Coordinates of C-alpha atoms in Angstrom, one line a residue:
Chain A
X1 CA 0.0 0.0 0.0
X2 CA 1.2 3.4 -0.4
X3 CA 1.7 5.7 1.9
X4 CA 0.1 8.4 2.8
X5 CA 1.1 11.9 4.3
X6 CA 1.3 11.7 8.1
X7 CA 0.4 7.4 8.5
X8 CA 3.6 5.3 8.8
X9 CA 1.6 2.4 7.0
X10 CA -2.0 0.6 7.3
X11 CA -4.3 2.2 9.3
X12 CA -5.9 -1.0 9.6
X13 CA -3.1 -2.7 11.0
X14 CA -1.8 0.1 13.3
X15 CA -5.7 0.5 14.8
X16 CA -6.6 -3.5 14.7
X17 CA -7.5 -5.2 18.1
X18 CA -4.6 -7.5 19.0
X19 CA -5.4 -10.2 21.1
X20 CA -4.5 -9.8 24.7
X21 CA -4.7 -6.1 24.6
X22 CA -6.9 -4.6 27.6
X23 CA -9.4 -2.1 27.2
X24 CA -8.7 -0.2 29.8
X25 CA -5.2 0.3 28.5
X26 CA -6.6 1.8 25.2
X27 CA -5.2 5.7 25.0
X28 CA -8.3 7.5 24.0
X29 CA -6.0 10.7 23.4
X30 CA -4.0 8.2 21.4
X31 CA -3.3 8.9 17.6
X32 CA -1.4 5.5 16.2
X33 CA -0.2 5.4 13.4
X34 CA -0.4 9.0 12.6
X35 CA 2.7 11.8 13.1
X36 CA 0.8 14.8 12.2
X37 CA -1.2 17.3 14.3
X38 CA -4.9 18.5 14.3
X39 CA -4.1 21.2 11.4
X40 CA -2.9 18.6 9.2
X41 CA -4.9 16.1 9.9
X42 CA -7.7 18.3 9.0
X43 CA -6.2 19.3 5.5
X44 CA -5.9 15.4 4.7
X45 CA -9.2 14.8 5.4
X46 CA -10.4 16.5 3.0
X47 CA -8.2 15.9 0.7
X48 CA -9.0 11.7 1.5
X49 CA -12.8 12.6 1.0
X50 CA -12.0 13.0 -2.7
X51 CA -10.3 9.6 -3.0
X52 CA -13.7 8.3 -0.6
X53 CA -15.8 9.8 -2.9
X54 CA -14.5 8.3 -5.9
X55 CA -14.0 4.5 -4.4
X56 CA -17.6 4.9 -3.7
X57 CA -18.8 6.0 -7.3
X58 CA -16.8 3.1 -8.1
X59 CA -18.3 0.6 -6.1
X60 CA -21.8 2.2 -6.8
X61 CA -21.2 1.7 -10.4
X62 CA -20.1 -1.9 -10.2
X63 CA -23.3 -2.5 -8.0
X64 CA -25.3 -1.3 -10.7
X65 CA -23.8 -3.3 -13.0
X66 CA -24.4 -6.2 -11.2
X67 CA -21.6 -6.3 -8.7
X68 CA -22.6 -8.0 -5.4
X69 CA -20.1 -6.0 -3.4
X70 CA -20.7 -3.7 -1.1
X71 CA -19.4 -2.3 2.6
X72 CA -20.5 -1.8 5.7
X73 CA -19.1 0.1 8.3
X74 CA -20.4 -0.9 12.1
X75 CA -19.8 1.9 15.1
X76 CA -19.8 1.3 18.4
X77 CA -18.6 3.4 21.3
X78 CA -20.0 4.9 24.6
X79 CA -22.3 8.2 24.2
X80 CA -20.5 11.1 23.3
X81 CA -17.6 8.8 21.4
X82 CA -18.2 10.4 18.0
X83 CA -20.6 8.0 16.0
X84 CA -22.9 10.5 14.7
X85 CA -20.2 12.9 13.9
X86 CA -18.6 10.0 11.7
X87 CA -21.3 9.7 9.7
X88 CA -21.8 13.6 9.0
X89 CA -18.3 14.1 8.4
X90 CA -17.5 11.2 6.9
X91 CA -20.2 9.7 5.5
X92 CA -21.3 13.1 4.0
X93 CA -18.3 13.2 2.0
X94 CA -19.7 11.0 -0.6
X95 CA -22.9 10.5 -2.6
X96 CA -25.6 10.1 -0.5
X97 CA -27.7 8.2 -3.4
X98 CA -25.2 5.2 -2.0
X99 CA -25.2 4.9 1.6
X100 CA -27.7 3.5 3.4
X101 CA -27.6 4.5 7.1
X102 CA -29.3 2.7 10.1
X103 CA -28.9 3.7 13.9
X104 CA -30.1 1.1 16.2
X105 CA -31.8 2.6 19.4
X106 CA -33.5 0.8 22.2
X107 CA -35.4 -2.0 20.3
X108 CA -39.3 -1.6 19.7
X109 CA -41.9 -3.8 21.1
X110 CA -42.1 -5.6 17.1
X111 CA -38.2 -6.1 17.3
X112 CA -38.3 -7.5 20.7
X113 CA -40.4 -9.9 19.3
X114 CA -38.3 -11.0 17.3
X115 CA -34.5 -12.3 17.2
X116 CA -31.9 -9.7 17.9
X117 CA -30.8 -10.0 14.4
X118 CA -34.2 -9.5 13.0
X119 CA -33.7 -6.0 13.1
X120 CA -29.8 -5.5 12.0
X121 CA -30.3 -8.0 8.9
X122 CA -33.3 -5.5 7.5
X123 CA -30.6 -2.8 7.3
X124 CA -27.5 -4.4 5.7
X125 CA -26.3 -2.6 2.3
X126 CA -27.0 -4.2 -0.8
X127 CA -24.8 -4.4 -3.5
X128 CA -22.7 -1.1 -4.3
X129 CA -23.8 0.2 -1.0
X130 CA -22.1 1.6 1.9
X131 CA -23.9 0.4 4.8
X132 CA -23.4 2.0 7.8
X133 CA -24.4 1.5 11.6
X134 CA -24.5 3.5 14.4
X135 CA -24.7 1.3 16.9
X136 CA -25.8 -2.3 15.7
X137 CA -25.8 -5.9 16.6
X138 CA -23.2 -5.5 19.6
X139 CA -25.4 -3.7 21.7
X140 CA -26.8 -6.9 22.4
X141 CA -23.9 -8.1 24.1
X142 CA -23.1 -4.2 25.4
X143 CA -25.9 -2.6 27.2
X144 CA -27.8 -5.4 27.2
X145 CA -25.2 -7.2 29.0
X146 CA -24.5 -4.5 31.0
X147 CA -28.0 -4.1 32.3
X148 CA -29.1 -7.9 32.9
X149 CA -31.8 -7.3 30.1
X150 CA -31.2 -10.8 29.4
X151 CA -30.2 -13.6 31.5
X152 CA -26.5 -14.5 30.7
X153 CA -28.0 -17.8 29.0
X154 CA -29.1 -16.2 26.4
X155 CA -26.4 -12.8 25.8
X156 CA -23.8 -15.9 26.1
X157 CA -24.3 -17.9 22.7
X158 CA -24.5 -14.2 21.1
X159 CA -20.9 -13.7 20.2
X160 CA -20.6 -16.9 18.2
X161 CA -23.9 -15.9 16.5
X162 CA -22.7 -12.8 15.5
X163 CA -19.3 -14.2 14.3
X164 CA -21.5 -17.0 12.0
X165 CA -23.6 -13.4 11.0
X166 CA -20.8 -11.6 9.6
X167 CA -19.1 -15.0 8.2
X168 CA -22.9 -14.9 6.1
X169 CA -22.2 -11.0 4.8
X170 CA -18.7 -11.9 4.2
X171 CA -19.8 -14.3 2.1
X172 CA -22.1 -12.7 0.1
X173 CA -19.9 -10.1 -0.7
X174 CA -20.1 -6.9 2.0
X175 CA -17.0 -6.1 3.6
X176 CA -17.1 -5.4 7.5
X177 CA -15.6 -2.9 8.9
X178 CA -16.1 -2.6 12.7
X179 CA -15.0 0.4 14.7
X180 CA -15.3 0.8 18.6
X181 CA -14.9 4.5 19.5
X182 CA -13.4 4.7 22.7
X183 CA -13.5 8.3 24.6
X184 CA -12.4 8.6 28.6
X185 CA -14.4 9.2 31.4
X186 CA -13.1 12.8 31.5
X187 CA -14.2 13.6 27.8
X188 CA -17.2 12.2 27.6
X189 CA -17.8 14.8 30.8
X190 CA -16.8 17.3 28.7
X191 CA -19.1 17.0 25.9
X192 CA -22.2 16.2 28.3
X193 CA -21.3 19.6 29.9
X194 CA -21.1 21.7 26.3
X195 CA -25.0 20.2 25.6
X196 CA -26.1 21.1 29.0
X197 CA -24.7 24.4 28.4
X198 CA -25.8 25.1 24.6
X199 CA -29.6 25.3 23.8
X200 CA -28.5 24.2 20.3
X201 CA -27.5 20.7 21.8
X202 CA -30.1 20.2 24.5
X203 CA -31.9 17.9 21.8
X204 CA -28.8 15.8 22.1
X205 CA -29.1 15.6 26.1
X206 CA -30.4 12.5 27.7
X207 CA -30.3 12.1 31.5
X208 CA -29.7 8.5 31.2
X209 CA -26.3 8.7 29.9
X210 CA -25.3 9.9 33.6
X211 CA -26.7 7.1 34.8
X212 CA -24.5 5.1 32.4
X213 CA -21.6 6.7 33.9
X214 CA -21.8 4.8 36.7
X215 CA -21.4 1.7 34.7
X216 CA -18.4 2.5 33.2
X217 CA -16.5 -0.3 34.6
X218 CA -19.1 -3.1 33.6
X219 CA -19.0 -1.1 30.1
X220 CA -15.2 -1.4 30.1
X221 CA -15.8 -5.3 30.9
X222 CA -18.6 -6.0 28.4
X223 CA -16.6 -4.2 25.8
X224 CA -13.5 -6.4 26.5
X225 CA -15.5 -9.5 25.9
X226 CA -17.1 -8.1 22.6
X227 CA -13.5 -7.6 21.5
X228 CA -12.1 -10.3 22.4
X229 CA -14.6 -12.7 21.1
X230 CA -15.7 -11.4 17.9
X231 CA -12.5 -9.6 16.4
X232 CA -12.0 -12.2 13.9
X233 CA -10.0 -12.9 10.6
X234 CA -12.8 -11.3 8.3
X235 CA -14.0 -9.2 10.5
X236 CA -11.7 -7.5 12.8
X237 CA -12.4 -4.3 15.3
X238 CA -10.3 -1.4 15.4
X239 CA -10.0 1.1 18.4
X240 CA -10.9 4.2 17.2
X241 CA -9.2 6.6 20.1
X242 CA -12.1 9.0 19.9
X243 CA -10.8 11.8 22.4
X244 CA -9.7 14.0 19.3
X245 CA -12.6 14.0 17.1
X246 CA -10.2 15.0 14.0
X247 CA -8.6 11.9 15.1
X248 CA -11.4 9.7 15.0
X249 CA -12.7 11.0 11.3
X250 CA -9.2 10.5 9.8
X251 CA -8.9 7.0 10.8
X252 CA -11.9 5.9 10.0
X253 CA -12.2 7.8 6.4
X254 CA -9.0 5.6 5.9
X255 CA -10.4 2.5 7.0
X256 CA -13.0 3.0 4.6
X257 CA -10.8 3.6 2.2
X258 CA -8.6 0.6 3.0
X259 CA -11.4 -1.6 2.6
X260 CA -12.8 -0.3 -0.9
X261 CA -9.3 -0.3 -2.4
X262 CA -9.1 -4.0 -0.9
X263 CA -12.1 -4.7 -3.6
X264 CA -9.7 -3.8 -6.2
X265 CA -12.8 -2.2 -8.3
X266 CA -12.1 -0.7 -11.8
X267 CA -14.9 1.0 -14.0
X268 CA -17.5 -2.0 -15.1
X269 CA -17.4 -2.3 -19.1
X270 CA -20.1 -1.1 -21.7
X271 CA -22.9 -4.3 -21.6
X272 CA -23.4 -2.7 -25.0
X273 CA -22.1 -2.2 -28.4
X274 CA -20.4 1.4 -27.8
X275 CA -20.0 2.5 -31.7
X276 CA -23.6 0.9 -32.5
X277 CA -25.0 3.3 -29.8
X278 CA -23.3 6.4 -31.0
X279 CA -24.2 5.6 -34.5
X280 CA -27.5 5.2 -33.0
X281 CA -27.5 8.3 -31.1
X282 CA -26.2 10.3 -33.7
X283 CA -29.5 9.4 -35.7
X284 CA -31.6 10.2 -32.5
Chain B
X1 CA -38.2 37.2 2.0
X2 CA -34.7 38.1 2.9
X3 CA -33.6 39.0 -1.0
X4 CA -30.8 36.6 -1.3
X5 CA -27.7 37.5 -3.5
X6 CA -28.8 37.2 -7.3
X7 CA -32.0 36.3 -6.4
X8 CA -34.9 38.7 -7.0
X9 CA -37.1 37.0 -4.2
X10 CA -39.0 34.1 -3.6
X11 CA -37.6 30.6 -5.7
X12 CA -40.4 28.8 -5.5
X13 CA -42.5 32.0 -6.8
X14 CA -40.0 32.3 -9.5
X15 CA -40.0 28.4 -10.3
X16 CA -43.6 27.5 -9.7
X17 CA -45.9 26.2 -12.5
X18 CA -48.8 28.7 -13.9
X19 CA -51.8 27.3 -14.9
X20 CA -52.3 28.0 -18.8
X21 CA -48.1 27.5 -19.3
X22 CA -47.1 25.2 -21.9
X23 CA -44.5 22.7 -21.2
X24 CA -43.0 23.4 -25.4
X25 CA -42.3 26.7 -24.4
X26 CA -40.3 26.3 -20.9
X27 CA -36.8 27.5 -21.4
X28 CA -34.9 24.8 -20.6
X29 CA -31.5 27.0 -20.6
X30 CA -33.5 29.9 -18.6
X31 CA -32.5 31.0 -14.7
X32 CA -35.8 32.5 -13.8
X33 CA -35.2 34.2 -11.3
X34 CA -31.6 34.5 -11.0
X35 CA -29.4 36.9 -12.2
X36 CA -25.7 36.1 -12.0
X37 CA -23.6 33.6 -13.9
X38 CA -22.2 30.7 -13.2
X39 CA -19.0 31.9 -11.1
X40 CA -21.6 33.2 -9.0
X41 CA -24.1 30.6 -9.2
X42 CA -21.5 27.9 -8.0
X43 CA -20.3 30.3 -5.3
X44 CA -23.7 30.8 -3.6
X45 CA -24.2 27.2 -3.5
X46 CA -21.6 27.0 -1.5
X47 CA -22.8 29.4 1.0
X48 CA -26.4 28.4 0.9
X49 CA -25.3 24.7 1.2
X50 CA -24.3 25.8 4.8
X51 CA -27.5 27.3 5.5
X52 CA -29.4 24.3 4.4
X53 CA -27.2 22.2 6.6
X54 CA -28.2 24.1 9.8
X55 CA -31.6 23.7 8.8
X56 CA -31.6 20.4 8.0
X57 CA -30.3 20.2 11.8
X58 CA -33.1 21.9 13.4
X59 CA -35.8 19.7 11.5
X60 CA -33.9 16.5 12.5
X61 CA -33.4 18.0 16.2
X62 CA -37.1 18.6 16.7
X63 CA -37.8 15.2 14.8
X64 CA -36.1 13.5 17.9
X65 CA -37.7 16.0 20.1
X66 CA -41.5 14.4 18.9
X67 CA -42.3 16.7 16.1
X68 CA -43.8 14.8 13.1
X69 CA -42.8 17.4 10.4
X70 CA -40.5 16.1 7.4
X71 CA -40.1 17.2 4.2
X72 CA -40.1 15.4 0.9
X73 CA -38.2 16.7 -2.3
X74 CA -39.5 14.8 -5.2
X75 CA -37.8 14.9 -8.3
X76 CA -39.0 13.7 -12.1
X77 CA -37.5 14.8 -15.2
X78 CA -36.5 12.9 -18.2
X79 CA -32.8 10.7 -18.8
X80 CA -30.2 12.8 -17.7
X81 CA -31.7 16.0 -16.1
X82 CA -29.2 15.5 -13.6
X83 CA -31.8 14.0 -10.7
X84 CA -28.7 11.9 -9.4
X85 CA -26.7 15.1 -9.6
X86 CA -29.6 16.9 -7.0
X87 CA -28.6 13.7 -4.5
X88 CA -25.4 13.8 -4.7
X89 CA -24.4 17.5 -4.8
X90 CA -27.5 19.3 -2.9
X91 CA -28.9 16.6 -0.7
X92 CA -25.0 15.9 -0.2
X93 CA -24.9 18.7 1.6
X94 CA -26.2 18.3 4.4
X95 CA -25.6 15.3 7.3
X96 CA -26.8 11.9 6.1
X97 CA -28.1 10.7 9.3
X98 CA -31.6 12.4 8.6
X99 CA -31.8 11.8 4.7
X100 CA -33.5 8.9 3.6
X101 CA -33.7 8.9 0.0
X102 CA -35.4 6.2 -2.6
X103 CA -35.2 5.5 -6.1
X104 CA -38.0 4.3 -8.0
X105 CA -37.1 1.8 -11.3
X106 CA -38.8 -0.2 -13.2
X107 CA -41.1 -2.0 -10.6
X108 CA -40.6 -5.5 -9.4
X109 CA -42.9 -8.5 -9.8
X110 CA -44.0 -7.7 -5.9
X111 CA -44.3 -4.2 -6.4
X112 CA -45.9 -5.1 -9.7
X113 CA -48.4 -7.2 -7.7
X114 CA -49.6 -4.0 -5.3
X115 CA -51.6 -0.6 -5.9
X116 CA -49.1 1.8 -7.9
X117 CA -48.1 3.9 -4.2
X118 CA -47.6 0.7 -2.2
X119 CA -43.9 1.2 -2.8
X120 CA -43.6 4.5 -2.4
X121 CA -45.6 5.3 0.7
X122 CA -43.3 2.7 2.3
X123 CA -40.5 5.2 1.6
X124 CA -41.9 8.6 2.8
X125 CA -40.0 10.3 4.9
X126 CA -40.8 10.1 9.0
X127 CA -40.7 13.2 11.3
X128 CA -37.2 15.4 11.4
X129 CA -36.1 13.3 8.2
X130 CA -34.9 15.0 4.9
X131 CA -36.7 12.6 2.0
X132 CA -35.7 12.6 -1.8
X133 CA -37.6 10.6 -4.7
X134 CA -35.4 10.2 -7.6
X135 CA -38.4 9.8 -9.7
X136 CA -41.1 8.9 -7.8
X137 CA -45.3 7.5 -8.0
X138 CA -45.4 10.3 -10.8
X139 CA -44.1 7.8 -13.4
X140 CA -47.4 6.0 -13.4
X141 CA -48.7 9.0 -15.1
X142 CA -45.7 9.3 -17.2
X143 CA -43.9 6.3 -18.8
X144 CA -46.9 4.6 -17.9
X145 CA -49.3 6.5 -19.9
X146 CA -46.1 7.2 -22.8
X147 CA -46.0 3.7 -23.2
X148 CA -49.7 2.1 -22.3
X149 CA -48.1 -0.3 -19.8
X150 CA -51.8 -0.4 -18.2
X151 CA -55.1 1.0 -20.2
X152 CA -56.2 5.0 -19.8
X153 CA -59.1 3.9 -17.6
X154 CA -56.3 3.1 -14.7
X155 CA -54.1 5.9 -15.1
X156 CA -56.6 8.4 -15.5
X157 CA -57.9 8.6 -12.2
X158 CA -54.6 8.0 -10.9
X159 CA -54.1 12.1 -11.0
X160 CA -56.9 12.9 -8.5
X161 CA -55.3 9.8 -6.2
X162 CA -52.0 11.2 -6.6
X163 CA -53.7 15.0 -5.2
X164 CA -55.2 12.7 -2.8
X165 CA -51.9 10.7 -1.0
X166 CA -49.8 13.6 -1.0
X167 CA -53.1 15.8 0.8
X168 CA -52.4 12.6 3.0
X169 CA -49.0 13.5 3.3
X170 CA -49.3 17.2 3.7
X171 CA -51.9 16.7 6.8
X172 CA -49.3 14.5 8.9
X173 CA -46.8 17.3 8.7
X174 CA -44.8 16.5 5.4
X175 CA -44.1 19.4 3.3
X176 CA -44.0 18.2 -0.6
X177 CA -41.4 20.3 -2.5
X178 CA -42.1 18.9 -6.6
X179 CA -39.1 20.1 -8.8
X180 CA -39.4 18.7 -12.4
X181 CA -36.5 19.1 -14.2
X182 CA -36.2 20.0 -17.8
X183 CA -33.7 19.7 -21.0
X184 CA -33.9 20.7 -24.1
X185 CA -33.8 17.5 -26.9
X186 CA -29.9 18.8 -27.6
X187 CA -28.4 18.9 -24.2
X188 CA -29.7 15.3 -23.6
X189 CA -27.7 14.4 -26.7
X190 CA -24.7 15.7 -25.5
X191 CA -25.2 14.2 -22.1
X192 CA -25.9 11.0 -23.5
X193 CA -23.0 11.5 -26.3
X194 CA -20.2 12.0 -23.0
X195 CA -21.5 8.9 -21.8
X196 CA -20.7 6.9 -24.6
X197 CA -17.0 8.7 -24.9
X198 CA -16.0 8.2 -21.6
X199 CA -15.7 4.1 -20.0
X200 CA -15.6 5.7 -16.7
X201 CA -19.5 6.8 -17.4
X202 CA -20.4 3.9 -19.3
X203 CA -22.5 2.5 -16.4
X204 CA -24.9 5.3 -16.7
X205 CA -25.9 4.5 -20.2
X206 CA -28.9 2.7 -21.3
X207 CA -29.3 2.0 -24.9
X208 CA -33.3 2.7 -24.1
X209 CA -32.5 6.6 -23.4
X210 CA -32.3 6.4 -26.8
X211 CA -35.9 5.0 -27.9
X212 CA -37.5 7.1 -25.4
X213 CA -35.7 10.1 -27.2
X214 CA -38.0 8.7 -30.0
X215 CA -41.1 9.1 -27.6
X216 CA -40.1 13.1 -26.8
X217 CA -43.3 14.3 -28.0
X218 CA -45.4 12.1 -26.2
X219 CA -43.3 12.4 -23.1
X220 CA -44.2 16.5 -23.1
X221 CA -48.0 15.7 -23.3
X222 CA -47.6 13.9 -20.5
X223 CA -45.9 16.2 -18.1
X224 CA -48.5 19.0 -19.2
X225 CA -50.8 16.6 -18.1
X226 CA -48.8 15.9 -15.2
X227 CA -48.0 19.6 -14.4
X228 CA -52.0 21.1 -15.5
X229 CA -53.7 18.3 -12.8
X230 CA -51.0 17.6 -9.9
X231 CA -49.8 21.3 -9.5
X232 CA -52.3 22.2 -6.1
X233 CA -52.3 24.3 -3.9
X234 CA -50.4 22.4 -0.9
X235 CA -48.2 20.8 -3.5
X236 CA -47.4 22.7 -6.4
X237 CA -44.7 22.0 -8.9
X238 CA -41.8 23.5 -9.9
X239 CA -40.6 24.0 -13.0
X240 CA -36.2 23.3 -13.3
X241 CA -34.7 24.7 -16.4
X242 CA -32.2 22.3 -16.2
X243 CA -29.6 22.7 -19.0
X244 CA -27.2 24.0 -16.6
X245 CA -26.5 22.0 -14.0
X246 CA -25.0 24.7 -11.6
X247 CA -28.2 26.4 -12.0
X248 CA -31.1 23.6 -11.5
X249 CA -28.8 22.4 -8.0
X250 CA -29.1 26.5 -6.7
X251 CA -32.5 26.5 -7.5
X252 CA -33.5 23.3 -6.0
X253 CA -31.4 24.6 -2.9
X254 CA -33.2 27.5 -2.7
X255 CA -36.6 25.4 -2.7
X256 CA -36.0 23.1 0.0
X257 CA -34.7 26.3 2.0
X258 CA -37.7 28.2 1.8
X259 CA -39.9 25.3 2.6
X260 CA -37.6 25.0 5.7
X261 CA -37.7 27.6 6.4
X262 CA -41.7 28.4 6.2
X263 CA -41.5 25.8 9.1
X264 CA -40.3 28.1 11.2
X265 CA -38.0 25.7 13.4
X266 CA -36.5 26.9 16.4
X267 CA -34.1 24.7 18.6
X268 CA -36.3 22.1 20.8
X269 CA -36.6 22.9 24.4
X270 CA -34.9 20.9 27.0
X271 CA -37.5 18.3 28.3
X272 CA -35.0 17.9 31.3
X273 CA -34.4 20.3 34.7
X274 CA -31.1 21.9 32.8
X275 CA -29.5 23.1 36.4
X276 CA -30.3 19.8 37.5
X277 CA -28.2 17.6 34.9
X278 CA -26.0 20.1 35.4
X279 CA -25.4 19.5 39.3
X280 CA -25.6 15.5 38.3
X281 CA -23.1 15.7 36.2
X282 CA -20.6 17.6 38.3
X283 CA -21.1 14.9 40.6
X284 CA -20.8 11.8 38.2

């Protein structure tokens, strides 16, 4: 791969989960893989939108002419990590006409009577889609966990369902790529306290996410098991230190990236007769 | 009306259909409306992009906050008015997370199989959501009745049950911005001719753009038709000279601002004791 300005080499390698690591080790200030500061990491950004925006026209085209492929980007992370801001600034950078987006809130009374997957698989991209989730399938091992919503019996076998899942999407064709935004404890203070003192942001205020404060620790715990057990060889999580929100949109914009180049897409050819149709058209 | 730079007042004044207009004389090279060029045309895109964005905010912040108002930009025009190019360069202005947009094809055996709006009604937008038809149920009174696909007798009264759905619509707080989009018979060809010269827009081309070139005439009966009995009060259209692309994008920026606008958002109260959180969160 080449390299780009200010990454020593994959971002996909230098952000993957490597077995062992502990989560509450993670430097959520951290920037790995990356030498350059906020200013520049700004300027690439938008400068990697471009090449975004093109990989996706490419995959968007090859969907449309038939291609099966597609990707689908999965964020997790504790409230205030980022997600949302991903897919504005990110996601916005490319055609909207191809991304399908799907945020998973607290399930409805119709999706609780069905299997936790029920829900996710309704949302997944189709061919020459982006897919993306803000939160997903792992809140059912995360808050759910975390909250005894259901007995350990049945959030137990969950890991290994969601590994066969993604094996399913993997093999018909979408790409995962799972990112867990991880802000500290401090931070996420932070950014409560700017919407509680903003009218503009009130809307983005729930008292409940003090109450999740206090379960930081059984968060920290739930989200070690998720990565543990379900960052696999087709479907690996990255840590997405989400502290620096520049931070967090650069890596991610190059994940993305990473994983449409993987594809290895080029522009699909005419399923027609090209000088036929401009004889035609000439006529027309 | 603020008068907006190069605009003599309101867009959708400007842009709206007349009753007794003639869709043969429309001016599909015209900027009604507008009097700069296109330095300046692309320039206060830019700007009014912005404004859009912050917009599109407020509706999706009230949207979470309960309120049931959306709005719905629906688009027709023939091959190559540039309907993709609204999506991805105006709708991709503004934060993904509340745009859900829909394209409507050729219709599938299922769809084929239900009432002509069981498709689309399943795509309207919900409350605080930005919604974009890239054609839309007004094809069953166009290619529909171009090409007899079912008898007069069924897409006759389909007019009055098109008024009817989007009266529907209007009275559970969607607005319905209608922007058809015209070209002139030469600008086509030469849209259609650069996508037979270059392989990386060979995707776009059909080789049926060209027999419905063939159908031109009967294609403007039925968008007079279209326009004369679907342009009401709540809902009328709006007529997109759109031979240049930098100026059909401004325009349709301009429309779905105004409409915004007329809804007169303000940022949603807190529905929490702010001083309160604020004391919780010191403490948390």
């Amino acid at each position: 791969m080449a390299k780009k300005s200010g990454w020593s080499g994959s971002v996909s390698e230098a952000l993957r989960w490597r077995p062992g690591g502990l989560v509450q080790d993670i430097d959520t200030s951290g920037k790995p893989g990356f030498d350059g500061d906020k200013a520049a990491g700004e300027a690439l950004l938008a400068e990697r939108g471009e090449r975004l925006s093109q990989l996706q026209e490419l995959l968007y085209a090859n969907g449309r002419a038939g291609d099966h492929r597609s990707v689908l980007l999965v964020l997790q992370g504790m409230d205030t990590a980022g997600k949302g801001g991903i897919v504005r600034h990110v996601i916005g950078m490319v055609d909207p006409q191809g991304v399908k987006t799907a945020s998973f809130g607290k399930p409805t009374e119709e999706e609780l009577a069905h299997d936790f997957l029920w829900r996710i698989h309704q949302q997944t991209p189709k061919g020459g889609q982006i897919g993306v989730f803000d939160r997903s399938h792992y809140e059912d091992v995360l808050v759910v966990r975390v909250h005894d919503l259901v007995p350990q019996s049945v959030w137990e076998p969950r890991y290994g369902i969601i590994n066969s899942f993604e094996e399913d999407l993997a093999a018909s064709g979408v790409t995962v790529v799972k990112a867990a935004m991880f802000v500290s404890l401090d931070e996420q203070k932070k950014r409560l306290q700017e919407r509680l003192d903003r009218p503009d942001k009130y809307w983005k205020y729930n008292p409940a996410d003090i109450d999740e404060r206090g379960y930081w620790p059984k968060y920290q715990e739930a989200y070690q098991a998720m990565l543990d057990r379900t960052s696999v060889d087709g479907a690996p999580w990255h840590v997405i230190p989400a502290d620096r929100k520049w931070f967090s949109r650069l890596a991610i914009t190059e994940l993305l990236i990473e994983a449409l180049e993987g594809l290895g897409l080029d522009w699909p050819p005419a399923d027609f007769d090209v000088e036929h149709e401009k004889a035609r058209l000439a006529d027309a």
